[in-house]
Coordinates of C-alpha atoms in Angstrom, one line a residue:
X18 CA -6.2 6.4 -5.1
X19 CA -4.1 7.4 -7.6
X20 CA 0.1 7.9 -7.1
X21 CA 2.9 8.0 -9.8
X22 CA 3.3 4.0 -10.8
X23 CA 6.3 2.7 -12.0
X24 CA 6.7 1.4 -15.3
X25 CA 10.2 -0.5 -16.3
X26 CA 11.9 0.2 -19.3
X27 CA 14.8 -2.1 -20.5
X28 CA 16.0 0.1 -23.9
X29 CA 16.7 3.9 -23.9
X30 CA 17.1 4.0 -27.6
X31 CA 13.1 5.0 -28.2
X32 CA 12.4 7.3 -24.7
X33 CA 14.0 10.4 -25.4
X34 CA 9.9 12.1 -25.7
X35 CA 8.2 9.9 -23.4
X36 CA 10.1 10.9 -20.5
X37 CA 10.8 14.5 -19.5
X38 CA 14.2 14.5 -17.7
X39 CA 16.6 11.6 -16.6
X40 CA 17.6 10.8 -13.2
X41 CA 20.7 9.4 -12.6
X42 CA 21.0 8.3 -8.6
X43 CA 24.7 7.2 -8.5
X44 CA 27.9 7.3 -6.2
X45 CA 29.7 8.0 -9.6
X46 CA 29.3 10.5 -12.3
X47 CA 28.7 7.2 -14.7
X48 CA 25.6 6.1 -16.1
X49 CA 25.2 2.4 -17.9
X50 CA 22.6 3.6 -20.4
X51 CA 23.9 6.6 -21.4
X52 CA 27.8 6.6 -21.0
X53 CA 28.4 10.2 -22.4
X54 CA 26.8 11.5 -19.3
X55 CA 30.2 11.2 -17.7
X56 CA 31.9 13.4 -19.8
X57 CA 29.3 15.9 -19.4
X58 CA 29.3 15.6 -16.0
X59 CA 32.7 15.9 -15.5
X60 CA 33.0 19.3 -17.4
X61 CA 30.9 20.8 -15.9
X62 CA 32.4 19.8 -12.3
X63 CA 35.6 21.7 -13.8
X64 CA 33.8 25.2 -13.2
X65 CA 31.2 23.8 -10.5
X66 CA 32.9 21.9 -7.5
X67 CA 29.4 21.3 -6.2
X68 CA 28.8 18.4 -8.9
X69 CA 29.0 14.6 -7.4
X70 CA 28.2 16.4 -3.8
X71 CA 24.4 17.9 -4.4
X72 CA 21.9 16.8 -7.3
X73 CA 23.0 18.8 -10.1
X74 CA 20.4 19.9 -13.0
X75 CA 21.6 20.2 -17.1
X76 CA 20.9 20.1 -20.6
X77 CA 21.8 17.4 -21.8
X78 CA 21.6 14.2 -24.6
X79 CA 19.5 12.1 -22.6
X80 CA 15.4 10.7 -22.5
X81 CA 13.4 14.8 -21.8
X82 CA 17.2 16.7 -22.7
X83 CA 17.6 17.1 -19.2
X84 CA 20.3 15.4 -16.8
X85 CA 18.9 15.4 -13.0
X86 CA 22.4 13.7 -11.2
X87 CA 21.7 12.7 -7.5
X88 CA 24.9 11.9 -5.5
X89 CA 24.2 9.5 -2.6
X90 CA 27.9 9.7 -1.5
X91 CA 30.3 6.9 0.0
X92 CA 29.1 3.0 -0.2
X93 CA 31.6 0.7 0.9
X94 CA 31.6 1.5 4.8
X95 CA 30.0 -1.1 7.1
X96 CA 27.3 1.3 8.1
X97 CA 26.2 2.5 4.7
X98 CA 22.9 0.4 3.7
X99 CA 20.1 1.0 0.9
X100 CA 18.8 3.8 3.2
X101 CA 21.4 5.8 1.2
X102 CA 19.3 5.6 -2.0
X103 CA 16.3 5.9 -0.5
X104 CA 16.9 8.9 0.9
X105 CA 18.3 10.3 -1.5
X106 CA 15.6 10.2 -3.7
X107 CA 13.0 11.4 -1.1
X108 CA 15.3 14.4 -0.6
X109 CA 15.2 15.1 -4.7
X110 CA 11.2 15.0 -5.1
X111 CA 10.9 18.1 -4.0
X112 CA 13.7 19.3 -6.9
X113 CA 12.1 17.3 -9.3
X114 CA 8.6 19.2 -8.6
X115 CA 10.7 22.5 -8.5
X116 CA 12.4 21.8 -11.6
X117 CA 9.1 21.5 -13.4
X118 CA 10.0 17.4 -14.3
X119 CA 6.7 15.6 -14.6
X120 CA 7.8 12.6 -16.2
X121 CA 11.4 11.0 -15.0
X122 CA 13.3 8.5 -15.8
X123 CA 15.2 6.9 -13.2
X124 CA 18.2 5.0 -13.2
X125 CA 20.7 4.1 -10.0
X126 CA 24.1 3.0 -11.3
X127 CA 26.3 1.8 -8.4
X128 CA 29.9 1.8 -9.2
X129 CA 33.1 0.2 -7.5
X130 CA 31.4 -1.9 -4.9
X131 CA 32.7 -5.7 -4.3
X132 CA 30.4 -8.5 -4.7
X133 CA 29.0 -8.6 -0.9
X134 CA 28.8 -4.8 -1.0
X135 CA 26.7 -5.0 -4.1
X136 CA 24.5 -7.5 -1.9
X137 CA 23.1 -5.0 0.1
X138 CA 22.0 -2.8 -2.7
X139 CA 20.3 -5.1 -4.9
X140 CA 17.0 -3.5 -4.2
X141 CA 18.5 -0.1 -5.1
X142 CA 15.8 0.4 -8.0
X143 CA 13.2 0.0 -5.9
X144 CA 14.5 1.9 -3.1
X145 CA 15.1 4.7 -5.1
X146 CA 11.1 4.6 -6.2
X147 CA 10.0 4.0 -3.4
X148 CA 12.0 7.2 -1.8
X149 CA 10.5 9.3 -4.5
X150 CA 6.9 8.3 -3.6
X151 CA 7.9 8.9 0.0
X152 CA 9.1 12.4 -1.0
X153 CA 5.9 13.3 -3.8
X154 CA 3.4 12.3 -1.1
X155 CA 0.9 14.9 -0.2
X156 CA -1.5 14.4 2.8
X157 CA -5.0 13.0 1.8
X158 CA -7.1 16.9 3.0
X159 CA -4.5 18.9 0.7
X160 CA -5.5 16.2 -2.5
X161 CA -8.8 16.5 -1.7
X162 CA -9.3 20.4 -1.3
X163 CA -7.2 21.0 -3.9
X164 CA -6.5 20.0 -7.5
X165 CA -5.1 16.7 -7.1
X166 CA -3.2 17.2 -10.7
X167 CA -1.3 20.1 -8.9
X168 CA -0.7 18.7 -5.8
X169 CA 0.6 15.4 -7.0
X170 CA 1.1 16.2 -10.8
X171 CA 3.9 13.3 -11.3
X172 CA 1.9 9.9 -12.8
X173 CA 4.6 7.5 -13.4
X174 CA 8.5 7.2 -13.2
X175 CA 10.2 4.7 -15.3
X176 CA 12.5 3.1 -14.0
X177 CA 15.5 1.6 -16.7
X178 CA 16.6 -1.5 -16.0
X179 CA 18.2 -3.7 -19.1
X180 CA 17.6 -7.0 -17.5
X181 CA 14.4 -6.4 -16.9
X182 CA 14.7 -7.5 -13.0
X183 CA 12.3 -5.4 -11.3
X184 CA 8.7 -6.7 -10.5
X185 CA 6.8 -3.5 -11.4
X186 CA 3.4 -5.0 -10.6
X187 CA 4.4 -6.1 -7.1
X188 CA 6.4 -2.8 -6.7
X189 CA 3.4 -0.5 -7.5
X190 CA 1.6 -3.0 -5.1
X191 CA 3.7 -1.9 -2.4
X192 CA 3.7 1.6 -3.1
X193 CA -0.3 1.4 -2.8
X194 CA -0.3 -0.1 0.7
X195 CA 2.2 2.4 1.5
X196 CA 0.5 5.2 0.1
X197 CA -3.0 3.7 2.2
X198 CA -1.3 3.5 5.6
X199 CA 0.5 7.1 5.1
X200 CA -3.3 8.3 4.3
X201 CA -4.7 6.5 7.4
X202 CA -2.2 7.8 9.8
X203 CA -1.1 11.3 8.5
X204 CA -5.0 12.5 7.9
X205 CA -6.3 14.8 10.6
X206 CA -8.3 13.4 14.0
X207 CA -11.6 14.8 12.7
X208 CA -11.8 13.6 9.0
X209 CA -10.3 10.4 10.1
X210 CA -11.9 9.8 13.5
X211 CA -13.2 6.3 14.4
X212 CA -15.8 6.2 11.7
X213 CA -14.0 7.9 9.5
X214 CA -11.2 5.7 9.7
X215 CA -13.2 2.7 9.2
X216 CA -15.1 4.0 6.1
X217 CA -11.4 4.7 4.7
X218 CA -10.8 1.2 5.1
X219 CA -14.2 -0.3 3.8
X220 CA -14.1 1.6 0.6
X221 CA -10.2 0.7 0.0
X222 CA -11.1 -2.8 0.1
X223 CA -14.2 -2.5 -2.3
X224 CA -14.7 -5.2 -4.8
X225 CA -11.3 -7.1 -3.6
X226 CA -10.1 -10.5 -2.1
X227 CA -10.2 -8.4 1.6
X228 CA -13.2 -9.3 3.3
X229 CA -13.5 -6.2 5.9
X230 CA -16.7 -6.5 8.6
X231 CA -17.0 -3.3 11.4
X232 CA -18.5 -3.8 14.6
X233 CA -20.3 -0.3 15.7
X234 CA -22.2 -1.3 18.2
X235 CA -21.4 0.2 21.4
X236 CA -23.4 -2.7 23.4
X237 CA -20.7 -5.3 21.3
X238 CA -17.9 -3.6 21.5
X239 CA -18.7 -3.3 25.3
X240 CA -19.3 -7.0 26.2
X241 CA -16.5 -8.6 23.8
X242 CA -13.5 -5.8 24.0
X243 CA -14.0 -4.6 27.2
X244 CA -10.7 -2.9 27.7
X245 CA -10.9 -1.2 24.2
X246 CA -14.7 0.1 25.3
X247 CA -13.2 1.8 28.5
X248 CA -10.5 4.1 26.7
X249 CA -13.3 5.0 24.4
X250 CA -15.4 5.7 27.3
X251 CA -14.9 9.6 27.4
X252 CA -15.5 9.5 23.2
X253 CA -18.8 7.6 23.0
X254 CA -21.0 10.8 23.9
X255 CA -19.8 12.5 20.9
X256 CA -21.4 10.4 18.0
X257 CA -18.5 11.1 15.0
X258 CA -15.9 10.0 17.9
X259 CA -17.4 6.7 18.5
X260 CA -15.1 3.7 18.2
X261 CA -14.8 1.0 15.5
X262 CA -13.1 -2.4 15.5
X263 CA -12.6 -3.4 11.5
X264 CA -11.8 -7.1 10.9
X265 CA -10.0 -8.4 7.4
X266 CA -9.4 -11.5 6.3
X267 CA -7.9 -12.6 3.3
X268 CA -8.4 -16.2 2.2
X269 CA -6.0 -17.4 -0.8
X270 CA -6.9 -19.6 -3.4
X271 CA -5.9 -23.3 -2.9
X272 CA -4.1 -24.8 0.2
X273 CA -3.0 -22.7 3.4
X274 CA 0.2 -22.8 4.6
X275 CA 0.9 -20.4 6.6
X276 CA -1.4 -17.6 9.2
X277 CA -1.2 -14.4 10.1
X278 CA -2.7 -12.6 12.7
X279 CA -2.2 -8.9 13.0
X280 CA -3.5 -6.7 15.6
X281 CA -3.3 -2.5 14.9
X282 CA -3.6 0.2 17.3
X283 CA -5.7 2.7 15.6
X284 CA -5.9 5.8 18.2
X285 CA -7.2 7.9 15.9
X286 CA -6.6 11.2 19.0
X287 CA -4.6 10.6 22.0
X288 CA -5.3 13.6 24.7
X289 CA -3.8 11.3 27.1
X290 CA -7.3 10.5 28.8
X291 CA -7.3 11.4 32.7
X292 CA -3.7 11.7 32.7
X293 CA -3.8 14.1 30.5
X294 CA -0.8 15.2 27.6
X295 CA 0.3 18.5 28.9
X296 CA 2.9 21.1 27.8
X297 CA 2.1 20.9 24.1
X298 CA 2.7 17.1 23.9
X299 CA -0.9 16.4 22.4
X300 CA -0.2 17.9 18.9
X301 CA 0.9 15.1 16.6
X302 CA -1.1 12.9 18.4
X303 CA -3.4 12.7 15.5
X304 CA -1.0 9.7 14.2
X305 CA -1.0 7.2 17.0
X306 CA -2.8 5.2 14.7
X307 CA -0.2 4.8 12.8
X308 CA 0.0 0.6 13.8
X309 CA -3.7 0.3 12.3
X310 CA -2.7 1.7 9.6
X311 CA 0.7 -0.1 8.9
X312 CA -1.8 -3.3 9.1
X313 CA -4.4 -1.8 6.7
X314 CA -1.5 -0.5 4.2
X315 CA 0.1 -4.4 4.6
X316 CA -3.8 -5.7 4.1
X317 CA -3.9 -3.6 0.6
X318 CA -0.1 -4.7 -1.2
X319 CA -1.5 -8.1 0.1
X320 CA -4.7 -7.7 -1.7
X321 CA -3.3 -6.9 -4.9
X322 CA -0.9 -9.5 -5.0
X323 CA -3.2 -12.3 -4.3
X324 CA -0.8 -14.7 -2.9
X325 CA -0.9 -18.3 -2.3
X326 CA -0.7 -20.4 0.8
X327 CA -0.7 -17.4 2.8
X328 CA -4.1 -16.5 5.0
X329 CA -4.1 -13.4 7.1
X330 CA -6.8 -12.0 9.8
X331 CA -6.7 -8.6 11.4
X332 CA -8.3 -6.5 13.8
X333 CA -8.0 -3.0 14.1
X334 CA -9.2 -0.9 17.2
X335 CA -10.0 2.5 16.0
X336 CA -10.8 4.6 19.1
X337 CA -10.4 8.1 20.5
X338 CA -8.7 8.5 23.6
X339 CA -10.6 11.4 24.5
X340 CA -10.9 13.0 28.1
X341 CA -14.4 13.9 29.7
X342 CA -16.4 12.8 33.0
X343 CA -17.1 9.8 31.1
X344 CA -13.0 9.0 31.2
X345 CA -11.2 5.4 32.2
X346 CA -9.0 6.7 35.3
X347 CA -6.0 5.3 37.2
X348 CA -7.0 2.2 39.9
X349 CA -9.9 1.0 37.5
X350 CA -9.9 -3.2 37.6
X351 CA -11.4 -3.9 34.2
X352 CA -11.4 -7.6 33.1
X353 CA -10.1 -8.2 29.6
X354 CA -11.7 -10.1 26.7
X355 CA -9.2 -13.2 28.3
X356 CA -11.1 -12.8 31.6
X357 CA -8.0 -11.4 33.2
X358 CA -8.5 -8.7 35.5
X359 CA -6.4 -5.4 34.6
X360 CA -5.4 -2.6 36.7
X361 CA -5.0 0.6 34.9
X362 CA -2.0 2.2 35.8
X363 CA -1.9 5.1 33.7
X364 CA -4.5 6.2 31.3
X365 CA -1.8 7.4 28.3
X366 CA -0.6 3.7 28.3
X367 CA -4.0 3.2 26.4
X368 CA -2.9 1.7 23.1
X369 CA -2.2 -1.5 25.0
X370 CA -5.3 -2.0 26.4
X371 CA -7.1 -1.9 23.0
X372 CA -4.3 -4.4 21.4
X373 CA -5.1 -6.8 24.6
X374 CA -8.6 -7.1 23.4
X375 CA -7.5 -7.2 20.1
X376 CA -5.3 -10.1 20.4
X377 CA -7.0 -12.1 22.9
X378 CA -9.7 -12.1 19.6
X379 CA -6.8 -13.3 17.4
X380 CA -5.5 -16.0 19.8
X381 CA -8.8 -17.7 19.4
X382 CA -8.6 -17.5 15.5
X383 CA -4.5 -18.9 16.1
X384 CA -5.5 -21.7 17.7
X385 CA -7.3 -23.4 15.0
X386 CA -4.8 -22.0 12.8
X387 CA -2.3 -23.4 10.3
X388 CA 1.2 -22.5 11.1
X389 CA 0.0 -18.9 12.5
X390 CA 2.0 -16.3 13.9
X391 CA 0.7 -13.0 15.7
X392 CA 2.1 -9.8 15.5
X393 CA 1.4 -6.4 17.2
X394 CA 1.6 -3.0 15.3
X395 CA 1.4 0.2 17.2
X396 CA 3.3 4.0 17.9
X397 CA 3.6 2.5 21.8
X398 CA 6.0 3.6 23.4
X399 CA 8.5 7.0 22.9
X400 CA 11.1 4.5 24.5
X401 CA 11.0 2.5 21.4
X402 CA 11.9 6.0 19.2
X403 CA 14.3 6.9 22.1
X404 CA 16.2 3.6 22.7
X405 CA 16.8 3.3 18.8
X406 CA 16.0 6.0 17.0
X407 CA 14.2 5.5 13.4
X408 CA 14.3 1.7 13.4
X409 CA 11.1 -0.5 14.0
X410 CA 11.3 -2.0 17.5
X411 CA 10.4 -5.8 17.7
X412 CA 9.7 -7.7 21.1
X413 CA 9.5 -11.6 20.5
X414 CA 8.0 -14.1 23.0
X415 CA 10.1 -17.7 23.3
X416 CA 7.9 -19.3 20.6
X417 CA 8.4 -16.5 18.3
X418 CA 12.1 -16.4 18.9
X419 CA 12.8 -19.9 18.0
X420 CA 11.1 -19.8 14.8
X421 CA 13.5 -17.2 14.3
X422 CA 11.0 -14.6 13.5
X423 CA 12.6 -11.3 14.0
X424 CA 15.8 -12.1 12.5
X425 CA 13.9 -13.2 9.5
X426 CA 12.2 -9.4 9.6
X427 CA 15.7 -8.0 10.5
X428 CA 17.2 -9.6 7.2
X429 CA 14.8 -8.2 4.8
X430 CA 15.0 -4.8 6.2
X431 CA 18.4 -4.4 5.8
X432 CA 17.5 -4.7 2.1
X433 CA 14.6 -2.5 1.8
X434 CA 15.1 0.5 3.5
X435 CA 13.0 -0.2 6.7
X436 CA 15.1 -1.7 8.8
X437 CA 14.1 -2.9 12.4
X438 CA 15.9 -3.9 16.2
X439 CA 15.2 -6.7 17.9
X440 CA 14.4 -6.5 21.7
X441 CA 13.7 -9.4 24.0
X442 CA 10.8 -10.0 26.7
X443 CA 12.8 -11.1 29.6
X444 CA 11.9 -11.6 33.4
X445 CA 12.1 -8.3 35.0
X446 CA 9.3 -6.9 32.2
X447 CA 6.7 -9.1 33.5
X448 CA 8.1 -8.5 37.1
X449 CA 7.5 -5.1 36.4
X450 CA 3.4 -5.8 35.5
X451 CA 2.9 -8.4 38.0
X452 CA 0.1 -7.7 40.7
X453 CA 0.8 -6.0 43.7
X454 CA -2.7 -7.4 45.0
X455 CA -5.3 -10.3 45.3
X456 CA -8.1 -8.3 43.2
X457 CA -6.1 -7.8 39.9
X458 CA -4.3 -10.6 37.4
X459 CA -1.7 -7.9 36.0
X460 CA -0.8 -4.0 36.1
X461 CA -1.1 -2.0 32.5
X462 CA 2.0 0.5 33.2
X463 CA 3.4 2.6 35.6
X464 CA 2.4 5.9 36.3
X465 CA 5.4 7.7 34.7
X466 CA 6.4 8.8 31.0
X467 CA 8.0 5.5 28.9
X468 CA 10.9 7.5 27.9
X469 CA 11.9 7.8 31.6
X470 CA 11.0 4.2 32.4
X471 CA 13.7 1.3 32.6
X472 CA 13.2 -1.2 29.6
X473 CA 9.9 1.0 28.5
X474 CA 9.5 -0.2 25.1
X475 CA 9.8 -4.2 26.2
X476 CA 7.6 -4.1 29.3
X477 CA 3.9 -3.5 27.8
X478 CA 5.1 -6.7 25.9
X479 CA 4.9 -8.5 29.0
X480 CA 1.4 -6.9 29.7
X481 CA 0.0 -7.8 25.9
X482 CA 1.0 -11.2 27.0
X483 CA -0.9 -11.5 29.7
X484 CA -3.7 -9.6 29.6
X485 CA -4.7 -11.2 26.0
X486 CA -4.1 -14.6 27.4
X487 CA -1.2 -15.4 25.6
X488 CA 0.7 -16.5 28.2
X489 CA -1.3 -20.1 28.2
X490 CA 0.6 -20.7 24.8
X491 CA 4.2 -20.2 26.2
X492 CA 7.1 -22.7 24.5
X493 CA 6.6 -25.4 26.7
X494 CA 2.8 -25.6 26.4
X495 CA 0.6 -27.7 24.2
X496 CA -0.1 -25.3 21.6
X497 CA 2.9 -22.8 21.5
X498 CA 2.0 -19.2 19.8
X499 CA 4.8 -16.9 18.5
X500 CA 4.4 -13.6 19.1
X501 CA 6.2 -10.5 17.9
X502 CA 5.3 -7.1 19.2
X503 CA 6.0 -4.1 16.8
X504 CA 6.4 -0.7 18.1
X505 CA 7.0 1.9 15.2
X506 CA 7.2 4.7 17.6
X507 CA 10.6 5.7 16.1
X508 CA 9.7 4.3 12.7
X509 CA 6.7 5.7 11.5
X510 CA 7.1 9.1 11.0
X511 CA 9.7 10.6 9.6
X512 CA 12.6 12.7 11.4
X513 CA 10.4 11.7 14.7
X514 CA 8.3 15.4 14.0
X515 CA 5.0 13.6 15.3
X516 CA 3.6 17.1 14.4
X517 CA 4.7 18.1 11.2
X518 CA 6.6 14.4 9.5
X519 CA 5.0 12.6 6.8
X520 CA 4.1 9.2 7.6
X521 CA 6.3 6.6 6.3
X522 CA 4.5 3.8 6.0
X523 CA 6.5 1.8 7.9
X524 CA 6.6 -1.5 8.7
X525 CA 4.3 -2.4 5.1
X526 CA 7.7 -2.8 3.4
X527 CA 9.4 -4.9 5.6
X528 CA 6.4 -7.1 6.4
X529 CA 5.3 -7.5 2.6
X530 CA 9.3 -8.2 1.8
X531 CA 9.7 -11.2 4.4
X532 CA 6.0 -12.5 4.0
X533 CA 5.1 -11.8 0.5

């Protein structure tokens, strides 16, 4: 899986032939490593008023004798955040590949900010790289069909640094598990339908610390995730569209200190089911698997890395929810892997179901755990994307919340570029799932759209909770289980265009920043 590394380069004395242009990401006109730049910069602004307000291209003295500048505006308002250069150097790839650069340099040189300012930008390097990577990635069918040389022709990008403070190995690390969960998600429902998915993840993990086991049998998968088997119901008659739970586990070398447990919603094709996706709300729907493959892409930077102390298990649920005779429909009471007894209340409220199974699987691993905590990842609810826009939504149980584990999350965000919201799980969500009768435990949804539903995004937390078993590990029980849900509905694709957005990769980068 090749993609542009990064390499860091402390001196630019000897690069002026191994690089082919030099990118300057700044809020100045300055540069630290090549202080003529400014002059040249601000000549040329004399006849072009467009200089330090859109990336400007020149000849210049510098590593490739070319000068890419890339503005990224104002710094020192409260709302300005590393986002800034991150996006600014996703919105330059395309230039870059325009311009014919296939080897940049890149350095970001922040000028005029106070001390705190300066605090929020410290991961500005890596931010701008990992923009760039954002911005250069090409979906896995066009590298495949065509010449991957042409359709991803930049290697590497150095990245100048004179102190020599950025972690290239771990960087390139992250970009990998990035670069696997934006294959995972953003690949089309056919070449990347249950088995296909699976076999993605089986050979990603070849030869590596990752053990990865899939369960294929339909009989199994029947008897031990039984409310995963009934939204794959409809898909089992077609034999590519089968489903497939994949289970890694990384074990570190030496003592464990800490667990976690990571459940991904992998709908690899979400028609809705019975209640079916209508009006042309099915297209894009391709990347609801976009939780499994935040996990997968979070599995591979953890590979890599190797760390210490740290063990990690997750299941995946790679399913199609397809529609057919064979579908699950509303008023079904199907009892969960917990032996709680679930009414379905809406058949497009299906990722929950599969991460119920999922985690009632993960709760029994917890249990004998050391330090564990569980997390959720899935594109659940359009409330999530609605309520706050591009920002990972996270829904904490009480154990959860006093370890603090969301505002641990939020605080790396805010210094990587994938920042998240914290939501609570509060009485009137599992009001809202409770049983209306004697011959079911809990309710999976209403029967109405998320976006139009009161406290949509939090709610199906309250269900996971239940309907996994969860709720028998509440603060105030013997053995207390945090638990953070993580919706990336709004996060994991960019601009929200379910249909036509690259995958971002999201939450890899926030996860491997606070955990690794």
């Amino acid at each position: 899986m090749p993609f542009p590394k990064a390499v860091l380069e402390t001196n630019t004395s000897q690069l002026s032939t191994t690089y082919d242009a030099y990118v300057l990401i700044s809020n100045s006109l300055s540069s630290l490593h090549y202080p003529h730049i400014q002059t040249i910069l601000e000549q040329h602004q004399s006849i072009d008023e467009r200089v330090g307000i859109t990336p400007t291209l020149l000849a210049a003295d510098v590593a490739g004798k070319r000068l890419l500048q890339v503005p990224v505006g104002q710094l020192t308002r409260d709302y300005d955040d590393v986002r800034r250069i991150f996006d600014a150097a996703r919105h330059t790839a395309q230039l870059i590949l325009d311009s014919g650069i296939r080897k940049p340099l890149l350095e970001v040189n922040l000028a005029g900010l106070t001390a705190n300012q300066a605090a929020q930008f410290e991961n500005a390097i890596e931010a701008a790289y990992l923009g760039l990577c954002q911005g250069l990635w090409q979906p896995l069918e066009a590298r495949q069909a065509l010449d991957e040389d042409v359709i991803e022709p930049i290697h590497c990008v150095g990245l100048i640094e004179s102190k020599g403070n950025v972690d290239v190995q771990r960087l390139n690390a992250l970009e990998a598990g990035k670069r696997l969960a934006r294959d995972l998600c953003g690949t089309e429902p056919e070449r990347m339908a249950p088995p296909g998915f699976a076999d993605y993840c089986v050979d990603a993990f070849k030869g590596s610390n990752v053990s990865v086991n899939v369960i294929t049998d339909d009989a199994q998968i029947r008897h031990e995730y039984p409310l995963l088997h009934a939204v794959a119901r409809a898909s089992i008659e077609v034999k590519r569209h089968r489903p497939r739970i994949i289970r890694m586990v990384y074990e570190p070398v030496g003592e464990v200190t800490k667990t976690l447990l990571f459940a991904g919603k992998g709908i690899t094709f979400d028609t809705g089911g019975a209640d079916l996706k209508v009006n042309g709300h099915m297209a894009g729907m391709s990347r609801d698997k976009g939780g499994a493959a935040g996990v997968a892409g979070f599995m591979k930077t953890l590979s890599l890395l190797a760390p210490k102390g740290i063990k990690v298990i997750a299941e995946l649920g790679a399913v199609r929810n397809s529609i057919g005779a064979d579908a699950f429909i509303p008023d079904e009471i199907i009892t969960s892997h917990a032996g709680i007894r679930v009414r379905v209340g809406n058949t497009d409220a299906e990722g929950r179901m599969l991460l119920a199974d999922l985690l009632s699987h993960l709760r029994e691993d917890a249990v004998n755990a050391i330090n564990p905590e569980l997390f959720s990842f899935a594109t659940l609810t359009g409330h999530a994307a609605i309520a706050f826009g591009p920002y990972t939504a996270l829904v904490e149980n009480k154990p959860a919340r006093d370890q603090g584990i969301a505002q641990k999350l939020f605080a790396h965000g805010e210094l990587c570029a994938d920042q998240v919201e914290q939501s609570l799980s509060r009485r009137e969500d599992f009001d809202f799932v409770k049983p209306r009768t004697k011959a079911d435990d809990v309710i999976s949804s209403n029967n109405g759209p998320s976006v139009t539903t009161m406290r949509g995004h939090q709610f199906p937390m309250a269900f996971l909770t239940i309907a996994s078993g969860l709720d028998k590990h509440e603060a105030n029980s013997e053995l207390p289980l945090p638990f953070t849900h993580v919706d990336i509905a709004g996060s994991g694709i960019e601009d929200l265009d379910w249909q036509h957005g690259k995958p971002t990769g999201s939450p890899v980068n926030v996860f491997v920043n606070t955990y690794l």
